[in-house]
Tab-separated table of C-alpha atoms in Angstrom:
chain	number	residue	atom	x	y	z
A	1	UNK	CA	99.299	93.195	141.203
A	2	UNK	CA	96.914	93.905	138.292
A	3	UNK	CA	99.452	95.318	135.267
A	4	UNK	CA	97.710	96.577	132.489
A	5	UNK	CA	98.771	95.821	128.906
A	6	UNK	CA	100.352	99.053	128.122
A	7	UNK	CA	102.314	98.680	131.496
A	8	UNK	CA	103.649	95.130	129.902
A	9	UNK	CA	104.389	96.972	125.928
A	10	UNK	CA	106.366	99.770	127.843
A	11	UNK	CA	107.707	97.494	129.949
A	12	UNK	CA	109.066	95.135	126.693
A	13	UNK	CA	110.177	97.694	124.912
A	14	UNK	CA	112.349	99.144	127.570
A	15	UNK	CA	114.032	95.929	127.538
A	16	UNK	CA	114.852	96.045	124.029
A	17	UNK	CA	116.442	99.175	124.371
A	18	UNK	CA	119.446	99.632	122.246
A	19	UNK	CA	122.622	98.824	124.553
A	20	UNK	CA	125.522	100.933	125.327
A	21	UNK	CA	128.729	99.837	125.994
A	22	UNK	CA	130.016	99.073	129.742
A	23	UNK	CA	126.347	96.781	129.797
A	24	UNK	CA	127.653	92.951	128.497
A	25	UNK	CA	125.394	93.506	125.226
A	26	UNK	CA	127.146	96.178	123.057
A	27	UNK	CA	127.018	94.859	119.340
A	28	UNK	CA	128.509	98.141	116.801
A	29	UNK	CA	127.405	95.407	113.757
A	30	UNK	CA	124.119	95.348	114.433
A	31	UNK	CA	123.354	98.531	115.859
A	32	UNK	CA	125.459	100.291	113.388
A	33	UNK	CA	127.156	102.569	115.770
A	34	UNK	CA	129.670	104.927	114.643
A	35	UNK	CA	131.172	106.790	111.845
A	36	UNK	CA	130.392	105.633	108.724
A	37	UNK	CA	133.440	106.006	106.080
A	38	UNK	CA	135.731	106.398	108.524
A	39	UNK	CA	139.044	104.150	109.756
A	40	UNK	CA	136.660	101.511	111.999
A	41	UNK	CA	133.346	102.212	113.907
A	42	UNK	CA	133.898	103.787	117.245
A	43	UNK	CA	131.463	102.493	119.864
A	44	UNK	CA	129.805	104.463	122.580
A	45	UNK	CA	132.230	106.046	125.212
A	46	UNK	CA	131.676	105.826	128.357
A	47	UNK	CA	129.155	103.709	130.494
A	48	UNK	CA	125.709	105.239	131.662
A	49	UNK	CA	125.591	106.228	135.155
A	50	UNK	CA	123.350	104.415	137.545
A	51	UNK	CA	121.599	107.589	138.167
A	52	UNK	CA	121.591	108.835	134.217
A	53	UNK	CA	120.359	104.846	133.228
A	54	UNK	CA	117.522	105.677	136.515
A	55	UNK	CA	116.461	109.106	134.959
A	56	UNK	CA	116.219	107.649	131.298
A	57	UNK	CA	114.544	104.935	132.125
A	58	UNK	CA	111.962	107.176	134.129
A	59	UNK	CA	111.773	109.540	131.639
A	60	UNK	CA	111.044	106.976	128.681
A	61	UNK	CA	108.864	105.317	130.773
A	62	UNK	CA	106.624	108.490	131.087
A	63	UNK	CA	106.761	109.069	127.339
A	64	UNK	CA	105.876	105.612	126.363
A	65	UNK	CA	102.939	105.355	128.653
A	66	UNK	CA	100.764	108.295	126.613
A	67	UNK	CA	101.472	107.045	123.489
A	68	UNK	CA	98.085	104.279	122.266
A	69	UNK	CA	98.683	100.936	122.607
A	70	UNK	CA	98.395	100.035	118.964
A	71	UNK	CA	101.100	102.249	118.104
A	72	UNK	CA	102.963	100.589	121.359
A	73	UNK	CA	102.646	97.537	119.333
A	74	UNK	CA	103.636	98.834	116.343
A	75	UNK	CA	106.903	100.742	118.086
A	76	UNK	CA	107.499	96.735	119.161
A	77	UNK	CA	107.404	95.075	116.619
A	78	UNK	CA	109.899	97.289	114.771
A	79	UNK	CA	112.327	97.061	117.726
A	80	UNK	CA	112.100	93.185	118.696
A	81	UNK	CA	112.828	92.853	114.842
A	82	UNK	CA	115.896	95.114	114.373
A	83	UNK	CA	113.666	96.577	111.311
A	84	UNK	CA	112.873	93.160	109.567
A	85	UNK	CA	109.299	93.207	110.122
A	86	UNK	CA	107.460	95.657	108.504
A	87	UNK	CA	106.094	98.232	111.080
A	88	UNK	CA	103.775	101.351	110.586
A	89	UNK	CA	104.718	104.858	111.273
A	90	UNK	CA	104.885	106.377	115.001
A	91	UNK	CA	103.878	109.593	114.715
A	92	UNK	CA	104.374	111.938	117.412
A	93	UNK	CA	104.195	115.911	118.172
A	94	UNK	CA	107.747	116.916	116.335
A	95	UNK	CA	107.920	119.953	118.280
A	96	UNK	CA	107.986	118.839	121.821
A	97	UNK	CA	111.113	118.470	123.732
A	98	UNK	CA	112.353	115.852	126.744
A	99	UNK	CA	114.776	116.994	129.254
A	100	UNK	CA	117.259	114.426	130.519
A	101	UNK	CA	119.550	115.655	133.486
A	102	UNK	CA	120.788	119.469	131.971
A	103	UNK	CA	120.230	117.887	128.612
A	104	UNK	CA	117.316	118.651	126.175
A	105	UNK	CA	116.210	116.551	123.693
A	106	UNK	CA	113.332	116.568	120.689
A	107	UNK	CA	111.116	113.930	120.936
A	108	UNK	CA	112.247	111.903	117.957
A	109	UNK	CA	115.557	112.209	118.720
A	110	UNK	CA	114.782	110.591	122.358
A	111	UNK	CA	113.618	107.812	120.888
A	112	UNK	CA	116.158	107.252	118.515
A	113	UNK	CA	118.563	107.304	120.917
A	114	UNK	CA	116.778	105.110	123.614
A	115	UNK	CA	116.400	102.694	120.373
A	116	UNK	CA	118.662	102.174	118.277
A	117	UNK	CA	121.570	104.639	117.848
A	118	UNK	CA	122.435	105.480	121.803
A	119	UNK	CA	125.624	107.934	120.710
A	120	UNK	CA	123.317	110.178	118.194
A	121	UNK	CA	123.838	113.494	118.631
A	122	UNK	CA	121.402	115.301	116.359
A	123	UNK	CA	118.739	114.482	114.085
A	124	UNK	CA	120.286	116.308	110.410
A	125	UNK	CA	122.587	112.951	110.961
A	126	UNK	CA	119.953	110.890	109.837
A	127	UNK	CA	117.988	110.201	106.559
A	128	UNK	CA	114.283	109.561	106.593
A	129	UNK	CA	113.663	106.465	104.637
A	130	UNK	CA	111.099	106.498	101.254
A	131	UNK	CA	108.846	103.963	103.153
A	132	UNK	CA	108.210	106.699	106.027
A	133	UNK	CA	105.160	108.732	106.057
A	134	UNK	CA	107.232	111.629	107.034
A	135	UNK	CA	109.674	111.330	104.215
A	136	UNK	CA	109.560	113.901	102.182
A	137	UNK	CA	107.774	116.409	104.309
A	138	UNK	CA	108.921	119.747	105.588
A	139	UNK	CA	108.129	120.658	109.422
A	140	UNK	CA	105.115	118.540	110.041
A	141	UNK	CA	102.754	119.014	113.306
A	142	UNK	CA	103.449	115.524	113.561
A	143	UNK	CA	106.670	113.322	112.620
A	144	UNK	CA	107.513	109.333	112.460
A	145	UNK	CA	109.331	108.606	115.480
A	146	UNK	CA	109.705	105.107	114.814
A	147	UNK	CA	113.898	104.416	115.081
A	148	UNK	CA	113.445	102.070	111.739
A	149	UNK	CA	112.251	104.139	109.722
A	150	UNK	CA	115.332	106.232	109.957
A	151	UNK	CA	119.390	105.375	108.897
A	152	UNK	CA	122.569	106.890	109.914
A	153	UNK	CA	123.339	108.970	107.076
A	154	UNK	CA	126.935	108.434	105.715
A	155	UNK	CA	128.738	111.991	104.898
A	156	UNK	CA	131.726	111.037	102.725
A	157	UNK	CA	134.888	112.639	103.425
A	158	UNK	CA	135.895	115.992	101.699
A	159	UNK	CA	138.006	115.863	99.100
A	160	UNK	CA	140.914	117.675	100.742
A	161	UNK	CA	140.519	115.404	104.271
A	162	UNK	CA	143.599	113.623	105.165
A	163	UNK	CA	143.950	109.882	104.636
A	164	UNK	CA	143.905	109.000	108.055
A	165	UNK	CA	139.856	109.951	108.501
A	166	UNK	CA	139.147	107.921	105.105
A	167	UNK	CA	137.642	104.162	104.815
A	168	UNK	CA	138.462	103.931	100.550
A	169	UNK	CA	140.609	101.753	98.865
A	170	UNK	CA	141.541	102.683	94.982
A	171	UNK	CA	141.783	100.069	92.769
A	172	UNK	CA	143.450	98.572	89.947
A	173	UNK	CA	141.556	97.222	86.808
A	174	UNK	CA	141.354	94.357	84.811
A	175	UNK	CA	139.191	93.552	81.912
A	176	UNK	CA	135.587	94.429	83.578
A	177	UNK	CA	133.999	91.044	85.116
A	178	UNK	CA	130.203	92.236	84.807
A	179	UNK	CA	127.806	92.228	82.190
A	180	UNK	CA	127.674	95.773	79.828
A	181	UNK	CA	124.549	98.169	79.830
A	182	UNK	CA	123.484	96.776	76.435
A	183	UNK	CA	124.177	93.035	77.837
A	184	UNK	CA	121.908	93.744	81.041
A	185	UNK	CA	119.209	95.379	78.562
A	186	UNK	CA	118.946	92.631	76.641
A	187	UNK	CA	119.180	89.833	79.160
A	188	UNK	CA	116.018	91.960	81.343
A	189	UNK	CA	114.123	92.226	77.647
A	190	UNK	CA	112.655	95.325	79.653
A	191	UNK	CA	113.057	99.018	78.985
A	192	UNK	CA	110.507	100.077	81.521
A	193	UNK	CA	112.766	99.419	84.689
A	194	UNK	CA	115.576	101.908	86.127
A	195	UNK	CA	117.896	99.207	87.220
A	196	UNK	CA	118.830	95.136	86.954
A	197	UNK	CA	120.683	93.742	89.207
A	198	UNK	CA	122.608	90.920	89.350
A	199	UNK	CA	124.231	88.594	92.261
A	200	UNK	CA	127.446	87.094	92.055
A	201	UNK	CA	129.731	84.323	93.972
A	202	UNK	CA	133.446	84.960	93.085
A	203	UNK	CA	133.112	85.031	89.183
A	204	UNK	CA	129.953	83.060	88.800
A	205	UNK	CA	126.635	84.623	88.369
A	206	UNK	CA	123.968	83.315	90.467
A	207	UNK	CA	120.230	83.618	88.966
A	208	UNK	CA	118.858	85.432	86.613
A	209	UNK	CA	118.716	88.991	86.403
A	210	UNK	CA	116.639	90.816	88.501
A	211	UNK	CA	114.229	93.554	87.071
A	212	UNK	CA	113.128	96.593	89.014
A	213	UNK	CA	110.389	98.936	88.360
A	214	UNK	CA	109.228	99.731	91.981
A	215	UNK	CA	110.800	103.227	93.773
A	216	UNK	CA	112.722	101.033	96.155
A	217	UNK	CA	113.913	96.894	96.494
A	218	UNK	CA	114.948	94.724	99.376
A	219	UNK	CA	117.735	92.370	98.124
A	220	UNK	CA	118.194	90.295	101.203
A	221	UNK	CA	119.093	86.322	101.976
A	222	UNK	CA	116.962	85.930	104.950
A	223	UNK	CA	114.341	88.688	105.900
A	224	UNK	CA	111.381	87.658	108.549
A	225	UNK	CA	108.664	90.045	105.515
A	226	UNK	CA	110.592	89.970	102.449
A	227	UNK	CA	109.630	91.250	99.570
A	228	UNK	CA	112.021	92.221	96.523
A	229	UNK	CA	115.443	90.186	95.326
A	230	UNK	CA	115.967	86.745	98.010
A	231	UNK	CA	119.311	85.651	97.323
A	232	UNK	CA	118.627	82.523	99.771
A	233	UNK	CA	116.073	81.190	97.101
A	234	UNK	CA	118.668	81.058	94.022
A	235	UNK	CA	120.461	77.702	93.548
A	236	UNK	CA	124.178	77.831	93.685
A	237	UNK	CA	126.733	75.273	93.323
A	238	UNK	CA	129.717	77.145	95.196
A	239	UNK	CA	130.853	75.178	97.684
A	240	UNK	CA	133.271	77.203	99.765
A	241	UNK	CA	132.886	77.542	102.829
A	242	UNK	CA	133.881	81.252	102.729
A	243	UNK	CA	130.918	81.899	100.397
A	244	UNK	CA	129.195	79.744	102.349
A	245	UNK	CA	129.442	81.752	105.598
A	246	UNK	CA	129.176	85.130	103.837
A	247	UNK	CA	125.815	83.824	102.162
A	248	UNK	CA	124.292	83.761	105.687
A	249	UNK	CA	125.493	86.676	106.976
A	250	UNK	CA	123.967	88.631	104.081
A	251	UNK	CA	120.874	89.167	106.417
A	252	UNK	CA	118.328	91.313	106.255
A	253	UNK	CA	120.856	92.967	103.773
A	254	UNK	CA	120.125	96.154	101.770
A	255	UNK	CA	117.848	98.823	99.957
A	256	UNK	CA	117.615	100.238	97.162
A	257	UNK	CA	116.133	103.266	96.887
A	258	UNK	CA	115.630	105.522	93.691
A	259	UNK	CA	114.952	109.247	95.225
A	260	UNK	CA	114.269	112.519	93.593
A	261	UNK	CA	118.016	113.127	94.023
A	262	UNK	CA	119.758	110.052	93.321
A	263	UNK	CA	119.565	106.316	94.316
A	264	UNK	CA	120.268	105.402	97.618
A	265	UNK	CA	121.519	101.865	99.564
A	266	UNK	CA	120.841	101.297	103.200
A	267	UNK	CA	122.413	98.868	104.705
A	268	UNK	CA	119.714	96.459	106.790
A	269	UNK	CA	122.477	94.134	107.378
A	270	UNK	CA	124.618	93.003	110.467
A	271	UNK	CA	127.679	93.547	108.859
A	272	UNK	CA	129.546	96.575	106.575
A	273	UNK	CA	128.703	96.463	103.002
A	274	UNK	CA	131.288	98.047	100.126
A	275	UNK	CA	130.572	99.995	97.478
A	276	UNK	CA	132.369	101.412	94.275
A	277	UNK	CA	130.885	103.982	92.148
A	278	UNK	CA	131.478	106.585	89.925
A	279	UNK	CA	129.460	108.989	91.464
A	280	UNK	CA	131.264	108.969	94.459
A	281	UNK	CA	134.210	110.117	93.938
A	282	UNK	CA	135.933	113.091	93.730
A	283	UNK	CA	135.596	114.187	89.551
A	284	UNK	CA	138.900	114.991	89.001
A	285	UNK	CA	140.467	111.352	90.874
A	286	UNK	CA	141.580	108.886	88.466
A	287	UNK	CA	140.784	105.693	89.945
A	288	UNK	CA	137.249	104.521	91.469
A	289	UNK	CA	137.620	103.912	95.093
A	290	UNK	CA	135.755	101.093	97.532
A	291	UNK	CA	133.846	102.933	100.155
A	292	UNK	CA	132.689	101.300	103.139
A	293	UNK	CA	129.402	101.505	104.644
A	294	UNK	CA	128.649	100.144	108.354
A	295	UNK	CA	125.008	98.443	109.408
A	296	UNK	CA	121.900	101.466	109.867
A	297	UNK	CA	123.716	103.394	107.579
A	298	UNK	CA	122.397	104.800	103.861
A	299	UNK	CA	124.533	106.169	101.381
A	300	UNK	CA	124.033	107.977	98.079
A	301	UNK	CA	125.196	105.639	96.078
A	302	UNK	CA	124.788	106.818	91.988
A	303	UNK	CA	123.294	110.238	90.417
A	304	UNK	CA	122.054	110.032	87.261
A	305	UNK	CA	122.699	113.730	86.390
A	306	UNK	CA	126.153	113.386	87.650
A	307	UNK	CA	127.350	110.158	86.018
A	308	UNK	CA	125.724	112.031	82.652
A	309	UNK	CA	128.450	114.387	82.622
A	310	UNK	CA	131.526	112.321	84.616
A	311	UNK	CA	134.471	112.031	81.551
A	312	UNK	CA	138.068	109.661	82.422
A	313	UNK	CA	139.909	110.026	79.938
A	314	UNK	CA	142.630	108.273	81.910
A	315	UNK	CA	140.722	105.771	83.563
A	316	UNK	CA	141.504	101.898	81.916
A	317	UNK	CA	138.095	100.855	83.229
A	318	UNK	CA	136.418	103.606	81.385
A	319	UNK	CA	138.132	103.398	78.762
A	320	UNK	CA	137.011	99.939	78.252
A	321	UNK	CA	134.146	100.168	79.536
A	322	UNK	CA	132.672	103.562	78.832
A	323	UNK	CA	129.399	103.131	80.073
A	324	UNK	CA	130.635	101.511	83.412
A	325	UNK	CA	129.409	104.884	84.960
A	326	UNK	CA	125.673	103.482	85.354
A	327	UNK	CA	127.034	100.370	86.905
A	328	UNK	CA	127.142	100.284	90.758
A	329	UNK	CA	129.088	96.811	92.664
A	330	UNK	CA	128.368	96.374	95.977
A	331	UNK	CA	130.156	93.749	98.168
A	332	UNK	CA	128.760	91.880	101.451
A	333	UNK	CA	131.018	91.818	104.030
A	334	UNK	CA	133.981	91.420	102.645
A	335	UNK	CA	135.983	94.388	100.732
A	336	UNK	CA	138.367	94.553	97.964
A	337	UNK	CA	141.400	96.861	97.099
A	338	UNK	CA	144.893	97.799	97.716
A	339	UNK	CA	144.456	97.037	101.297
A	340	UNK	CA	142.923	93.341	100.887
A	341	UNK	CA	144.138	90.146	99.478
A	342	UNK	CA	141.013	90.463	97.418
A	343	UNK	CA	141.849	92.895	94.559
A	344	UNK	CA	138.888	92.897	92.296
A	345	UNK	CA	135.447	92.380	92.956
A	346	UNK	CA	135.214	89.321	91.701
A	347	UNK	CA	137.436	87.520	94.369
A	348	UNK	CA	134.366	88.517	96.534
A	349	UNK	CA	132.358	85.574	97.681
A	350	UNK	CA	128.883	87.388	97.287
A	351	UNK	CA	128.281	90.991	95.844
A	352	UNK	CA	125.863	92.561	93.330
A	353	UNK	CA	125.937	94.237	89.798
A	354	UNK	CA	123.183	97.319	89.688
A	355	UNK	CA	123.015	98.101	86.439
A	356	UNK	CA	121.003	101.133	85.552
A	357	UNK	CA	119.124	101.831	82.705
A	358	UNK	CA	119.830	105.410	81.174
A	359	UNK	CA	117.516	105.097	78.323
């Protein structure tokens, strides 16, 4: 029978649907399903009915088909790449809604669901990224439906939540292991960037540091478009095997963003990232805590206005390092804290320095 190439996109991209659990393929790492700061990632409850799976796949089915073919392809190649690939923007009426058994749905938030994040529940749990069309704009005719251009966003736990709903480990201080604001300066020889960053293995630096001028940067190891920070091109002589294996599961890693109200990560990854800074923690708490982010997932990691005015006078690490406030460490895959063997950063086989320039 005669099948048309729109017949064969739909057709693809219904295969490479985001799974649920209950169908053999369920993956929480690379799907990033589930809370984010919370105790561990809770996967989808609950397998799709025969008839629900029939009635979704009918229903995407008819959606997909009156949508172009070159945004088809585009919609594609963002989903057969898990987001590696750069893709354009799918944009869609926002204001027309899908109806799914007694269940109504917007348009984007269809699609997001069908795939990439199969338990979402309601679009203000996402963040638009800053490479989106659509980011920044309020109630447009049409919006980006395309599933990677979005993240899970991760809503940090209220100060006066219990313990049990939390994912942070304090931590105890030593002698700071990074370089200083005035080190990192001097190093870049640049005062037109807004952050350096630098990679570490355990308590060797790796490379030089990295300048960065541009809004946002991919720091990756292994990214099918890269462009920004490649870990996998710097030469290191660590040869064990734990920073060995971490190294390649660094990924597609993660982004940094620097937006109107802060700077952002998003982790691009397959596996959780961790992340200690100032600016996210409680003001009055007198230790920095380890938060831990999950795959799809963007925090807001450091806020310039708020680290101007943070003051610990009974913090160590402030205290010898005042400035350590515009200094963000971020982890791959492997945390540190009260809970781990690892207790400082620097027993971490690979994690960064972001160093941000206040001047």
């Amino acid at each position: 029978m005669f099948r048309t190439k729109r017949t064969g996109l739909v057709r693809r991209l219904w295969r490479s649907r985001a799974p649920v659990e209950g169908d053999g393929e369920t993956d929480t790492r690379t799907h990033g399903s589930g809370g984010c700061c919370m105790g561990k990632s809770t996967k989808v409850t609950g397998k799709t009915s025969a008839g629900t799976e029939a009635e979704l796949k009918a229903l995407t089915h008819s959606i997909l088909k009156k949508i172009k073919e070159k945004q088809l392809e585009g919609l594609l190649q963002a989903v057969e790449s898990k987001g590696g690939a750069r893709s354009p923007c799918l944009l869609l009426p926002s204001k027309v809604d899908t109806k799914l058994g007694q269940q109504s749905y917007s348009l984007p938030l269809l699609l997001y669901k069908v795939f990439r994040w199969p338990d979402l529940r309601h679009c203000s749990e996402l963040k638009r990224l800053s490479c989106c069309e659509s980011y920044g704009k309020i109630n447009p005719e049409l919006v980006c439906c395309n599933p990677h251009h979005m993240s899970r966003l991760c809503e940090l736990d209220s100060p006066d939540s219990g313990p049990s709903s939390t994912d942070t480990e304090g931590t105890t201080y030593s002698a700071p292991v990074g370089l200083s604001d005035s080190q990192a300066l001097q190093e870049s020889g640049d005062r037109s960037h807004w952050c350096v960053v630098a990679y570490w293995e355990e308590k060797t630096r790796v490379g030089r540091l990295y300048s960065v001028q541009e809004p946002s940067l991919d720091i990756f190891y292994d990214l099918p478009q890269g462009n920004g920070f490649c870990l996998g091109q710097l030469s290191s002589d660590n040869k064990s095997p734990l920073v060995q294996m971490v190294r390649t599961k660094i990924g597609y890693g993660i982004q940094l963003s620097r937006e109107h109200d802060g700077v952002w990560v998003y982790n691009r990854s397959c596996y959780p990232i961790f992340i200690k800074s100032a600016t996210l923690d409680n003001p009055d708490s007198r230790t920095l805590l380890v938060h831990k982010v999950f795959p799809g997932f963007s925090i807001k990691a450091f806020d310039f206005e708020k680290a101007d005015s943070l003051q610990r006078p009974n913090d160590h690490e402030f205290t010898q390092q005042p400035r350590t406030g515009f200094t963000v460490q971020i982890s791959f895959v492997k945390g540190w804290g009260q809970c781990y063997t690892r207790q400082f950063i620097s027993s971490c086989p690979c994690w960064l320095e972001v160093i941000f320039n206040n001047r």
